[in-house]
């Protein structure tokens, strides 16, 4: 096995494409004006920001991405500093804003990104009532439970379009119908979904939708919130009044141009590109599932085309990532102890995996730049690393997991 470098962590971030990089460059070096300035390079920058809004609006089928009546005021596309900021602005900005008429209940799911979950937990401490919906073994929310929990006190329902760990895609249209029947608004964190699956805010009945450029080959540090016309949010940052006064700060014009270019590129010929990615992912999944005591996670049908996710019995995710790195492979595990705790991810817990199995999770996320050779290398590298780790594992006995051997380890 000749060593190669394989980037298989496109759900964490993606490389900026050459095309996006070239589109951004003049807005950093030549047309660097402040969009609020009245002289030419300022106005050019403002126009570039609005062009980017229009590109994003087209990709999402927003009705009014820019404000036709006043080109100094954005329409439905509000730029933020990240996907996390877009999620925060959507949820807190809505429930504390003037469009929420006194409703005190929030519904979300147990498998949201922390940008959503921790916003909801913070609001809960401030007196809001929050319901965290369960998901089934595939990671789909229970629509019946949503119907039971929603009431005329529910202000907002926030359910992600596609999960970042296991790739499961939700039925957004079905959710929005339930939400709207109760006069609540529907927010979806589409940070993983955008550029990878079709999104149509009008057809799907989405009121608020978060995206982030670096997940679809744009730059880091720029996100956007689609906010349906007629909804008014409470500002997340006070200051110079940019982005309808909801996210003040001098515009990251190059980032906006990069985001607009990247989303336009991503949605052009999306079917062809994503069926290529899906073929690679299927080949990868088949190869990895040949390893004994291995399980695929997430929904086998309703899933992102590039996400392959697994759990290996009698394996520690961290060891897996480090040994894969030594073989030139960038991958990710849901059990990374980023906070110093060794708890497996909340997503793997929510889909009902036992603790000891959830610890051995691996996420491989492919992009359009990956090849069949990459996939074959990934399969070989993972197979080798899993067997190396199992050979050293105290809970791997006679070629199979032995949980009785684990009993003494957790004391
Ligand atoms: C990456 C991600 C975010 C956060 O986006 P940033 O731009 O990195 O802040 C939010 N939600 C999901 C589902 C993500 O995958």
CSV table of N, CA and C and ligand atoms in Angstrom, one decimal, residues 82-84 87 113 160 164 189 191-192 212 214-215, ligand 1:
chain,number,residue,atom,x,y,z
A,82,UNK,N,-20.4,33.0,10.6
A,82,UNK,CA,-20.3,31.6,10.6
A,82,UNK,C,-21.7,30.9,10.6
A,83,UNK,N,-21.7,29.6,10.4
A,83,UNK,CA,-22.9,28.9,10.5
A,83,UNK,C,-23.4,28.9,12.0
A,84,UNK,N,-22.5,28.9,12.9
A,84,UNK,CA,-22.9,28.9,14.3
A,84,UNK,C,-23.6,30.2,14.6
A,87,UNK,N,-27.1,30.1,13.3
A,87,UNK,CA,-28.0,29.4,14.2
A,87,UNK,C,-28.4,30.2,15.4
A,113,UNK,N,-26.6,20.2,16.0
A,113,UNK,CA,-25.2,20.8,16.2
A,113,UNK,C,-25.3,21.6,17.5
A,160,UNK,N,-32.5,20.2,12.2
A,160,UNK,CA,-31.5,20.2,11.1
A,160,UNK,C,-31.9,19.5,9.8
A,164,UNK,N,-24.6,16.2,10.8
A,164,UNK,CA,-23.1,16.3,10.5
A,164,UNK,C,-22.4,15.0,10.9
A,189,UNK,N,-31.1,24.1,10.4
A,189,UNK,CA,-29.7,24.2,10.3
A,189,UNK,C,-29.3,23.4,9.0
A,191,UNK,N,-26.5,23.6,7.4
A,191,UNK,CA,-25.0,23.8,7.2
A,191,UNK,C,-24.4,22.6,6.4
A,192,UNK,N,-24.8,21.4,6.8
A,192,UNK,CA,-24.3,20.2,6.1
A,192,UNK,C,-25.0,20.0,4.8
A,212,UNK,N,-23.2,27.7,5.9
A,212,UNK,CA,-21.9,28.2,6.2
A,212,UNK,C,-21.0,27.8,4.9
A,214,UNK,N,-17.8,27.4,4.4
A,214,UNK,CA,-16.6,26.5,4.3
A,214,UNK,C,-17.0,25.0,4.2
A,215,UNK,N,-18.4,24.7,4.3
A,215,UNK,CA,-18.8,23.4,4.2
A,215,UNK,C,-19.1,23.0,2.7
B,1,LIG,C1,-20.2,23.0,10.7
B,1,LIG,C2,-21.6,23.0,11.2
B,1,LIG,C3,-22.1,24.1,11.9
B,1,LIG,C4,-21.2,25.3,12.3
B,1,LIG,O1,-20.8,26.0,11.2
B,1,LIG,P1,-19.5,27.0,11.4
B,1,LIG,O2,-19.5,27.9,10.2
B,1,LIG,O3,-18.3,26.1,11.5
B,1,LIG,O4,-19.8,27.8,12.7
B,1,LIG,C5,-23.4,24.2,12.3
B,1,LIG,N1,-24.2,23.1,12.0
B,1,LIG,C6,-23.8,22.0,11.4
B,1,LIG,C7,-24.8,21.0,11.1
B,1,LIG,C8,-22.5,21.9,11.0
B,1,LIG,O5,-22.1,20.9,10.3
